[in-house]
Amino acid sequence: MDERAAERVSEWWRRTPEGRAAQRRTNWLEHPRILHYSAKRVTGDRFGESWRWALEREHQRPVDRVLSLGCGGGGLERRVAKLGWARHIDGIDVSSGAIHQAEEAALAAGLADRIDYRVTDLDSVELDEDRYDVVLAQMSIHHVTELEHLFGQIHRSLRPGGILVLNEYVGPTRWQLPEPQLAAINSVLSSLPERRRVRASTGHVKDRYDQIDLG
């Protein structure tokens, strides 16, 4: 990740959780009905968690060591720890602000002795050989440019029988939709009554869908 992009990420995570929630865009993949549908397709249970389903298929609880890539504020690592799925968890993220918040939350939850965090860029990460039983990547890999390097490091770091659990967005590069698809979205949007076009995060009426600004 270049210096400019890293600073944008750090600035975002320096905000309070409330500040981030007020400014971030709500993704359709976060809608409860979509989450329940995808969970049932993967796990057979509308409340199932894909990472937990994968671990239950491949490992007995607990595994020795788990790595979480692009951990953000640390919610996944705390859940893995609370459910007793790992003796130790490492979380890495490019943002020092995110790592600070994750460390504070782990300490408050009484889990600081089981979770370690460090600031690391996934584009240039170097992982120890045969260190992890499980590597978790939950909606973080689409931020990575140097995919060959990262996956080479993941392969190097997994112990025999270890697994990578990948939950990821698949679609247009950097969310830049083709024009025909963008036109179709806005055509459907314009046909909806106003009450069905209200943003849950802000209460504002959504008149159109625009490409995400890459600037």
Coordinates of C-alpha atoms in Angstrom, one line a residue, residues 89-200:
I89 CA -4.6 -15.3 17.9
D90 CA -2.4 -12.8 15.9
G91 CA -4.2 -9.9 14.2
I92 CA -2.5 -7.6 11.7
D93 CA -3.7 -4.5 9.9
V94 CA -2.1 -1.6 8.1
S95 CA -3.7 1.0 10.3
S96 CA -2.1 1.9 13.6
G97 CA -5.5 3.5 14.7
A98 CA -7.3 0.2 14.1
I99 CA -4.7 -1.8 16.0
H100 CA -4.9 0.6 18.9
Q101 CA -8.6 0.2 19.1
A102 CA -8.4 -3.6 18.8
E103 CA -5.8 -3.7 21.6
E104 CA -8.0 -1.6 23.9
A105 CA -11.1 -3.7 23.1
A106 CA -9.2 -7.0 23.8
L107 CA -7.9 -5.6 27.1
A108 CA -11.4 -4.5 28.1
A109 CA -12.8 -8.0 27.2
G110 CA -10.1 -9.7 29.3
L111 CA -8.5 -11.3 26.2
A112 CA -5.3 -9.4 25.9
D113 CA -3.3 -12.5 27.0
R114 CA -4.6 -14.5 24.1
I115 CA -4.6 -11.9 21.2
D116 CA -1.5 -10.1 19.9
Y117 CA -1.8 -7.2 17.3
R118 CA 0.7 -5.5 15.1
V119 CA 0.7 -2.9 12.4
T120 CA 1.6 -4.6 9.1
D121 CA 0.9 -3.9 5.4
L122 CA -0.5 -7.0 3.7
D123 CA 1.2 -6.0 0.5
S124 CA 4.6 -6.6 2.0
V125 CA 4.0 -8.8 5.0
E126 CA 6.5 -11.5 5.9
L127 CA 5.2 -14.5 7.9
D128 CA 7.0 -17.1 9.8
E129 CA 7.1 -20.6 8.3
D130 CA 4.8 -23.3 9.7
R131 CA 3.3 -21.0 12.4
Y132 CA -0.5 -21.1 12.0
D133 CA -3.2 -23.7 12.0
V134 CA -5.7 -21.3 10.6
V135 CA -5.5 -18.0 8.6
L136 CA -8.7 -15.9 8.5
A137 CA -9.3 -13.3 5.9
Q138 CA -12.7 -11.8 6.3
M139 CA -13.4 -9.1 3.6
S140 CA -9.8 -7.9 3.7
I141 CA -8.1 -9.3 0.6
H142 CA -9.8 -6.9 -1.9
H143 CA -7.6 -4.2 -0.3
V144 CA -4.4 -6.1 -1.4
T145 CA -2.5 -5.3 -4.5
E146 CA 0.4 -7.8 -4.2
L147 CA -1.8 -10.9 -4.2
E148 CA 1.0 -13.3 -5.3
H149 CA 3.2 -12.2 -2.5
L150 CA 0.5 -12.4 0.2
F151 CA -0.8 -15.8 -0.8
G152 CA 2.8 -17.1 -1.0
Q153 CA 3.3 -15.9 2.6
I154 CA 0.0 -17.5 3.7
H155 CA 1.1 -20.8 2.2
R156 CA 4.5 -20.6 3.9
S157 CA 2.9 -19.8 7.3
L158 CA 0.4 -22.6 7.4
R159 CA 1.3 -25.8 9.2
P160 CA 0.6 -29.2 7.6
G161 CA -3.2 -29.5 7.6
G162 CA -3.7 -25.8 8.2
I163 CA -6.4 -23.9 6.3
L164 CA -7.1 -20.5 4.9
V165 CA -10.7 -19.3 5.5
L166 CA -11.5 -16.6 2.9
N167 CA -14.7 -14.6 2.9
E168 CA -14.4 -12.0 0.2
Y169 CA -16.1 -9.7 -2.2
V170 CA -16.0 -10.8 -5.8
G171 CA -16.9 -8.3 -8.5
P172 CA -15.7 -5.3 -10.5
T173 CA -12.3 -4.0 -9.6
R174 CA -12.5 -1.5 -6.8
W175 CA -16.3 -1.4 -7.0
Q176 CA -16.2 0.4 -10.3
L177 CA -19.4 -1.0 -12.0
P178 CA -19.8 -1.2 -15.8
E179 CA -22.0 1.5 -17.2
P180 CA -24.9 -0.9 -18.2
Q181 CA -25.0 -2.3 -14.7
L182 CA -24.9 1.2 -13.2
A183 CA -27.8 2.3 -15.4
A184 CA -29.8 -0.8 -14.5
I185 CA -29.3 -0.1 -10.8
N186 CA -30.5 3.5 -11.1
S187 CA -33.4 2.5 -13.3
V188 CA -34.6 0.1 -10.5
L189 CA -33.9 2.8 -7.8
S190 CA -36.0 5.4 -9.6
S191 CA -38.9 3.0 -9.7
L192 CA -39.0 2.6 -6.0
P193 CA -41.2 4.7 -3.7
E194 CA -39.3 7.3 -1.6
R195 CA -39.9 5.4 1.6
R196 CA -37.9 2.4 0.1
R197 CA -34.9 4.7 -0.8
V198 CA -34.1 5.9 2.6
R199 CA -30.5 5.3 3.8
A200 CA -30.6 3.4 7.1

